[in-house]
PDB file of C-alpha atoms in Angstrom:
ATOM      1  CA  UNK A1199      22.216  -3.765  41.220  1.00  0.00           C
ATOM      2  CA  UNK A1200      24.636  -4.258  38.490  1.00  0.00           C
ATOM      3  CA  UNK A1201      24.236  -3.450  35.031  1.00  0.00           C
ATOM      4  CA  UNK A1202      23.000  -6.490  32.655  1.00  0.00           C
ATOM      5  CA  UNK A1203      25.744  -7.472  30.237  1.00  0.00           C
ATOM      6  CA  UNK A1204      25.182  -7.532  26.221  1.00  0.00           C
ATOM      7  CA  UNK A1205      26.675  -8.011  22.614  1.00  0.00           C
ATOM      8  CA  UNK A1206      28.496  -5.249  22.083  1.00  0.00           C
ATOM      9  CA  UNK A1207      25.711  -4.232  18.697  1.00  0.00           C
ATOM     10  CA  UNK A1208      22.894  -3.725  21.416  1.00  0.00           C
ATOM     11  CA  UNK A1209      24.595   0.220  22.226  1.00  0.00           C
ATOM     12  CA  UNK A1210      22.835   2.213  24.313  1.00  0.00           C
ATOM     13  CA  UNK A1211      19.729   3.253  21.758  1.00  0.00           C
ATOM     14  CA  UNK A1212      16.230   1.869  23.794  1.00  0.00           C
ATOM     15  CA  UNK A1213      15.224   0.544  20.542  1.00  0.00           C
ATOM     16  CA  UNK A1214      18.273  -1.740  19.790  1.00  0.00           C
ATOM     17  CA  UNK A1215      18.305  -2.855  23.546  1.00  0.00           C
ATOM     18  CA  UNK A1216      14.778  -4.038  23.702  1.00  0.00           C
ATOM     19  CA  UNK A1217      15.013  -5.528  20.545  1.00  0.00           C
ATOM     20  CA  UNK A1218      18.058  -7.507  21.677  1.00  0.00           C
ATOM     21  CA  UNK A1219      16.791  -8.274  25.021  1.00  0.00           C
ATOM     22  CA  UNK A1220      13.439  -9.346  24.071  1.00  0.00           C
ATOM     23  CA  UNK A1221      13.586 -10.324  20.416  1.00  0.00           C
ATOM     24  CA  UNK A1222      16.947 -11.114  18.339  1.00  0.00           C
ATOM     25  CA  UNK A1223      17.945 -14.626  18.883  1.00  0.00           C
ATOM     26  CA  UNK A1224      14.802 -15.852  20.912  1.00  0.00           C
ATOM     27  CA  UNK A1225      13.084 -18.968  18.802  1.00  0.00           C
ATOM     28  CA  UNK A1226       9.771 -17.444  16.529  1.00  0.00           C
ATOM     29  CA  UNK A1227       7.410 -20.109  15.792  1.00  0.00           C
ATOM     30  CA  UNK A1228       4.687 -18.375  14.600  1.00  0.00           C
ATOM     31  CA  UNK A1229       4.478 -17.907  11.038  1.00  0.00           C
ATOM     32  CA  UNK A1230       2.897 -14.454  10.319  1.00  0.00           C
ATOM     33  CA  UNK A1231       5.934 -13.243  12.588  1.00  0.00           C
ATOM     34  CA  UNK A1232       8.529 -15.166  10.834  1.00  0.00           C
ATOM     35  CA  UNK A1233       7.171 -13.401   7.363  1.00  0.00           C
ATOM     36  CA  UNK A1234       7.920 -10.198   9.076  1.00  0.00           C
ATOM     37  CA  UNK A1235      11.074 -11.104   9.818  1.00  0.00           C
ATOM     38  CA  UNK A1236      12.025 -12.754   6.949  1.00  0.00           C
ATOM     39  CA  UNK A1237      10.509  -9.437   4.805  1.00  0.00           C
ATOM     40  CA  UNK A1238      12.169  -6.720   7.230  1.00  0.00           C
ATOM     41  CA  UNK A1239      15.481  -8.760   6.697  1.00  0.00           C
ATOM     42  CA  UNK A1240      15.369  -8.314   3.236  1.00  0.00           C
ATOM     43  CA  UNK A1241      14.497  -4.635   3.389  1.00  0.00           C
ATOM     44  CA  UNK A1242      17.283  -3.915   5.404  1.00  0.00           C
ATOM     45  CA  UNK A1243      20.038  -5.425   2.566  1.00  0.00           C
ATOM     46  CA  UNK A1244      22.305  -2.576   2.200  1.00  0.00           C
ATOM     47  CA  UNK A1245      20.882  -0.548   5.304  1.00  0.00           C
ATOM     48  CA  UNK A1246      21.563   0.191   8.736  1.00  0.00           C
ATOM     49  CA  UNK A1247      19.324  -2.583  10.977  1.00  0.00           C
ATOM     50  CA  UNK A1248      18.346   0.450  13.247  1.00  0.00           C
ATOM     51  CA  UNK A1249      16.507   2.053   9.782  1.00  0.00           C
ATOM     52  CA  UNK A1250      14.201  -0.563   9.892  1.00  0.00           C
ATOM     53  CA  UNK A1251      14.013  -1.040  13.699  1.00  0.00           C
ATOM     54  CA  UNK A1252      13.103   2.984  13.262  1.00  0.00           C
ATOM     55  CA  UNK A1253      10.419   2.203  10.665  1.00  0.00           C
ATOM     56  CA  UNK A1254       9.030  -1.170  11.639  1.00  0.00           C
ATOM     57  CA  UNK A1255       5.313  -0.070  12.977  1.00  0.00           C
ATOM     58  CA  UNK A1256       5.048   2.211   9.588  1.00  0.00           C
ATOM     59  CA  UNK A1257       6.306  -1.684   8.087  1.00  0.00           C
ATOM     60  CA  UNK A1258       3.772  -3.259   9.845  1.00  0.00           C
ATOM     61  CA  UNK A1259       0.502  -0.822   8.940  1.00  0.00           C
ATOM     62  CA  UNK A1260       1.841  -0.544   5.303  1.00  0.00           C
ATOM     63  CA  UNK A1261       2.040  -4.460   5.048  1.00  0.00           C
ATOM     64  CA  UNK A1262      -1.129  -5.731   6.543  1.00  0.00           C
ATOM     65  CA  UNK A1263      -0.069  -6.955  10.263  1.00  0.00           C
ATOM     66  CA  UNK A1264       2.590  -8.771   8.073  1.00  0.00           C
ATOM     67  CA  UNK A1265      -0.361 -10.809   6.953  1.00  0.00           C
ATOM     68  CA  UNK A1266       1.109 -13.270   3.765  1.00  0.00           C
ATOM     69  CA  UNK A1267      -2.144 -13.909   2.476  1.00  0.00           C
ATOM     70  CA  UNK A1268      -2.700 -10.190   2.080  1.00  0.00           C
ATOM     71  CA  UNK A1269       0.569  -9.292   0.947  1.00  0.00           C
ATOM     72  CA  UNK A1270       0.166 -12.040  -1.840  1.00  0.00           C
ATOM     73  CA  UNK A1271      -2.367 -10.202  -3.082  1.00  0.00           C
ATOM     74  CA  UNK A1272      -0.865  -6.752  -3.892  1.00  0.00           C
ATOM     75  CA  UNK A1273      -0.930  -5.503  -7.703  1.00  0.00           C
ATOM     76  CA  UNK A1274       0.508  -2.861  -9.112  1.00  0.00           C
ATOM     77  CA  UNK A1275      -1.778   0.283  -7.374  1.00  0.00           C
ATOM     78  CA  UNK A1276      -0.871  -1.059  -3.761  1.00  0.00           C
ATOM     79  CA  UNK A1277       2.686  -1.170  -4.570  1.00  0.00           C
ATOM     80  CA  UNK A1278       2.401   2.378  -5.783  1.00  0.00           C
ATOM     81  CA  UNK A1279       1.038   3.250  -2.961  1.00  0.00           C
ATOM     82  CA  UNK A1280       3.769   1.637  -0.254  1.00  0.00           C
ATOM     83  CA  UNK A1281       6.518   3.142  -2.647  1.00  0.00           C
ATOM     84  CA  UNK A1282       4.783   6.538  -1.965  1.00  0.00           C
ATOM     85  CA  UNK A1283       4.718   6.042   1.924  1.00  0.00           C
ATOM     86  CA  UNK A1284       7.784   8.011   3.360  1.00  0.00           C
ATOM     87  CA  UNK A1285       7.266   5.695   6.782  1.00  0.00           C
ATOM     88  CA  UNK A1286       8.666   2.439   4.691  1.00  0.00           C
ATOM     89  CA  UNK A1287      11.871   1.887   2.914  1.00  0.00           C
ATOM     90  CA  UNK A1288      10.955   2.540  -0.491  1.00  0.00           C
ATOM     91  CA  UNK A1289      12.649   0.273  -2.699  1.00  0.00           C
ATOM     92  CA  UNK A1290      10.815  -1.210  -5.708  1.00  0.00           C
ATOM     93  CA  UNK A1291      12.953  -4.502  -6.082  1.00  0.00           C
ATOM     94  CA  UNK A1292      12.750  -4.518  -2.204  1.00  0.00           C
ATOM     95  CA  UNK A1293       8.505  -4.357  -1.980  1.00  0.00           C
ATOM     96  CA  UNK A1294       8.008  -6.413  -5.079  1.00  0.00           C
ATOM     97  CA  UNK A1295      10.419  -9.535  -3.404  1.00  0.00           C
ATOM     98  CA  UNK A1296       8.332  -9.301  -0.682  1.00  0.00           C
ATOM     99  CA  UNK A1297       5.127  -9.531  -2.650  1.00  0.00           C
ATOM    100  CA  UNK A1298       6.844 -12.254  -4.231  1.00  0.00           C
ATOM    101  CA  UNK A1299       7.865 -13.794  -0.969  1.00  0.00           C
ATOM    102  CA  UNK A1300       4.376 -13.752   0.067  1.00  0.00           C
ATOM    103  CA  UNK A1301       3.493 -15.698  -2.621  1.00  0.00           C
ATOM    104  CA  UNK A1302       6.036 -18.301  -2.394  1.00  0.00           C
ATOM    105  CA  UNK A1303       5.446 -18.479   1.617  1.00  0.00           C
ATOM    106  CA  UNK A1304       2.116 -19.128   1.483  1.00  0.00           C
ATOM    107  CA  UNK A1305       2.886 -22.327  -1.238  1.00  0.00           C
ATOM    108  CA  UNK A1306       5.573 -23.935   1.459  1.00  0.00           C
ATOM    109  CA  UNK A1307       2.866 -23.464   3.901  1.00  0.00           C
ATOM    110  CA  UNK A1308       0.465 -25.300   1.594  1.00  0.00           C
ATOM    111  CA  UNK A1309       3.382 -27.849   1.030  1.00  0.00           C
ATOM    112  CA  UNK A1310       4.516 -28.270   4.640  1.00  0.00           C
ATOM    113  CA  UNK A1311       1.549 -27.587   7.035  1.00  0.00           C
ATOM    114  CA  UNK A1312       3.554 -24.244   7.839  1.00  0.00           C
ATOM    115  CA  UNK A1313       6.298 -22.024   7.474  1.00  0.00           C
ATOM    116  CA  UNK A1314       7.883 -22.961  10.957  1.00  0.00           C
ATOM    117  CA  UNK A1315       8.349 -26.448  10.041  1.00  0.00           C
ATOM    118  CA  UNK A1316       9.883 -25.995   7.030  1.00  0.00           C
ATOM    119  CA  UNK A1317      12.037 -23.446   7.962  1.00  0.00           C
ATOM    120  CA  UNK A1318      13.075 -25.180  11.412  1.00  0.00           C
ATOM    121  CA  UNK A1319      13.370 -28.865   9.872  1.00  0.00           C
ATOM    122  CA  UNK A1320      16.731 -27.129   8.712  1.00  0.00           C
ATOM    123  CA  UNK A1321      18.134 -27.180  12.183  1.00  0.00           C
ATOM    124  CA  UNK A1322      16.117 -30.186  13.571  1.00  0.00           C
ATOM    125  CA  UNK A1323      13.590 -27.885  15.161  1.00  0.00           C
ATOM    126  CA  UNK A1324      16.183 -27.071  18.078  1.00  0.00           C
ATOM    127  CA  UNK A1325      18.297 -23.972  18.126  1.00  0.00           C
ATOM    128  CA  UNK A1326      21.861 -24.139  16.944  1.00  0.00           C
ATOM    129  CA  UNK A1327      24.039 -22.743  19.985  1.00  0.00           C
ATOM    130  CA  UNK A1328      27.288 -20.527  19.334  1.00  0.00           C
ATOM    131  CA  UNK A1329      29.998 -20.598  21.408  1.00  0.00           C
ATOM    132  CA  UNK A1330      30.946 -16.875  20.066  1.00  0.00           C
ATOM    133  CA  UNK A1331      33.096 -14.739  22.884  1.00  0.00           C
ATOM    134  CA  UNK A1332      33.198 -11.637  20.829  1.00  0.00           C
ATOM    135  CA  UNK A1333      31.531 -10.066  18.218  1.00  0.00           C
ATOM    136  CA  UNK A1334      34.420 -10.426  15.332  1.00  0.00           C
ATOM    137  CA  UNK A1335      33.752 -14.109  15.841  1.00  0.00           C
ATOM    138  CA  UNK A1336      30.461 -13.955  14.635  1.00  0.00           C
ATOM    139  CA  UNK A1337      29.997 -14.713  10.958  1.00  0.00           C
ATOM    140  CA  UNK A1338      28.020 -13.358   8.075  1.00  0.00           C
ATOM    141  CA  UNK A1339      27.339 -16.735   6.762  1.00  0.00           C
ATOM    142  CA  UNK A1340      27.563 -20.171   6.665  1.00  0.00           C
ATOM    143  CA  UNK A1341      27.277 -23.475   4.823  1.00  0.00           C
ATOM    144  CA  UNK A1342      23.792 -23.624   6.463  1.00  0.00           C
ATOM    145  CA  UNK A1343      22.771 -20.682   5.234  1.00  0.00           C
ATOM    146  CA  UNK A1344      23.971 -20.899   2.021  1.00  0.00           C
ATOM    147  CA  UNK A1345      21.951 -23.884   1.718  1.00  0.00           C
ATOM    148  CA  UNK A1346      18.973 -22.239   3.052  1.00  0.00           C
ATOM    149  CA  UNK A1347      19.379 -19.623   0.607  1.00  0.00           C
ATOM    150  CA  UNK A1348      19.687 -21.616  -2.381  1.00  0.00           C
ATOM    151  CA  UNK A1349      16.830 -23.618  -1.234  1.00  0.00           C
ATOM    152  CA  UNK A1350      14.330 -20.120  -1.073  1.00  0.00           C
ATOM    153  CA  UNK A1351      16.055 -19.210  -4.453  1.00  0.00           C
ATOM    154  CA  UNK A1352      14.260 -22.466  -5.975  1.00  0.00           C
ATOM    155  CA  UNK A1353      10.992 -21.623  -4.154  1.00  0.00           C
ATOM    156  CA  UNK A1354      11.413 -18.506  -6.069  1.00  0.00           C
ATOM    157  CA  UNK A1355      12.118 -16.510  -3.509  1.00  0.00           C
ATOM    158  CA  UNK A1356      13.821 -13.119  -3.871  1.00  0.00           C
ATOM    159  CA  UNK A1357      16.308 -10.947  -1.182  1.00  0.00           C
ATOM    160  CA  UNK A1358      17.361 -14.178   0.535  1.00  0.00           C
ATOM    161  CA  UNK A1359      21.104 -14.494  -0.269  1.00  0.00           C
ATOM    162  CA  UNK A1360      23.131 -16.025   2.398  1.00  0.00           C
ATOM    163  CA  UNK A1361      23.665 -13.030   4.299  1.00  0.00           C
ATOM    164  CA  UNK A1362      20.073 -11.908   4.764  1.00  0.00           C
ATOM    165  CA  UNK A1363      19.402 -15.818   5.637  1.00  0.00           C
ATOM    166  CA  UNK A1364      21.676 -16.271   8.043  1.00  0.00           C
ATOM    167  CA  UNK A1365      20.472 -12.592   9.841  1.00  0.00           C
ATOM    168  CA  UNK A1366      17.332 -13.613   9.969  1.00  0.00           C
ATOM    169  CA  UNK A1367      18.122 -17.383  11.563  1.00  0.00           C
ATOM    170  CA  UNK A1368      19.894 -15.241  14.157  1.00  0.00           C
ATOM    171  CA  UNK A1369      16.813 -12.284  14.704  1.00  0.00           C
ATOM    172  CA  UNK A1370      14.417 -15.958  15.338  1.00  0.00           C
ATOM    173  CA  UNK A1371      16.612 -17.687  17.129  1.00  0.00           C
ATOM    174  CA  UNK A1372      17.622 -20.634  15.133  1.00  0.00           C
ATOM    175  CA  UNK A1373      21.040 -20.132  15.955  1.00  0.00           C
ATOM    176  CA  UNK A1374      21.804 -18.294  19.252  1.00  0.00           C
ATOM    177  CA  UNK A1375      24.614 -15.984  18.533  1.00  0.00           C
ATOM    178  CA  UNK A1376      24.740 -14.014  21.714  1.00  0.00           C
ATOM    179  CA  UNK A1377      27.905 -13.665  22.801  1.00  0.00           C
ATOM    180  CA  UNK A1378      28.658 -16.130  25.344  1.00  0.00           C
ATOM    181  CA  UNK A1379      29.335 -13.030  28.761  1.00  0.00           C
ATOM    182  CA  UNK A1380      26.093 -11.627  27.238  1.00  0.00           C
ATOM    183  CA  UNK A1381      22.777 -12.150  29.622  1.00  0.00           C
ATOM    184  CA  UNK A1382      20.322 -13.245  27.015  1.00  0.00           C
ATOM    185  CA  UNK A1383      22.726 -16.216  26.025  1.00  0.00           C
ATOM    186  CA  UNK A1384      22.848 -17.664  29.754  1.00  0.00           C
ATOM    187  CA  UNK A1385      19.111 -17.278  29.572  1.00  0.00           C
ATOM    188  CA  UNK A1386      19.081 -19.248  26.322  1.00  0.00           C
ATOM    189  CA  UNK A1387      21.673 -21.853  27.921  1.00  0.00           C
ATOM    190  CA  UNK A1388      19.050 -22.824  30.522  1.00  0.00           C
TER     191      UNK A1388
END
């Protein structure tokens, strides 16, 4: 039986290859899951992905399940309390954006029926597929997700810059950036 081939970022940690195999670049629809996405994206600016990979079931306890109408909700003596818990990235600007976020998610949800269509309706609801051989190809950002960006920005939300958009298009797969000899992209091809 031959080995199964994968982007190069994947390594050899259990943690990273599951996530890749099973997760990163596979199409999220549901909305509670894209908040966590779109929260543990922006608490991973600046860090290692594999931090919050490490520290994503202390995320999800500390966060409600991820739950936006909870999260909305914080004041000042829960955020105390997640910047006390050593399980969680404890960044003030980092837990307040995604109180913030919370807030703001919930309103496009009210505005658009949900977060997935809104979100989606920027790619037509269909997965944008790369044609990416190696890994330097693979950029940071693009046009799309500067617009996407700017877009959150003037739904007031916070941590979305470009960069942290367009990683967290690729972790729910609306653009499949697999590298093309890599397993899960022939999957996605089908």
């Amino acid at each position: 039986m031959c080995e199964k081939r994968r982007c190069a970022w994947a390594g050899d940690l259990p943690i990273y290859i599951d996530y890749h195999d099973n997760e990163w670049g596979r199409p999220v629809h549901d909305d509670r899951k894209l908040f966590e996405m779109l929260v543990l994206e922006g608490m991973q600016a600046g860090l290692n992905w594999i931090t919050v990979l490490k520290k994503r079931e202390a995320f999800r306890e500390a966060f409600d399940g991820f739950d936006p109408g909870k999260v909305a909700l914080y004041g000042e003596e829960k955020i105390r309390e997640l910047l006390a818990n050593e399980g969680i990235i404890r960044n003030r600007l980092k837990v307040n954006a995604a109180v913030t976020n919370a807030k703001a998610f919930l309103d496009v949800q009210d505005k658009h029926g949900s977060f997935d269509k809104f979100i989606w309706a920027y790619v037509d609801h269909t997965p944008v597929r790369n044609h990416w051989k190696k890994m330097e190809e693979i950029p940071a950002t693009t046009p799309l997700s500067d617009r996407i960006s700017k877009d959150l920005k003037k739904l007031g939300f916070k941590f979305v810059g470009s960069t942290i958009v367009y990683a967290f298009m690729q972790a729910t797969g609306m653009v499949n950036d697999h590298v093309t000899d890599c397993f899960v992209y022939q999957e996605m091809k089908a």
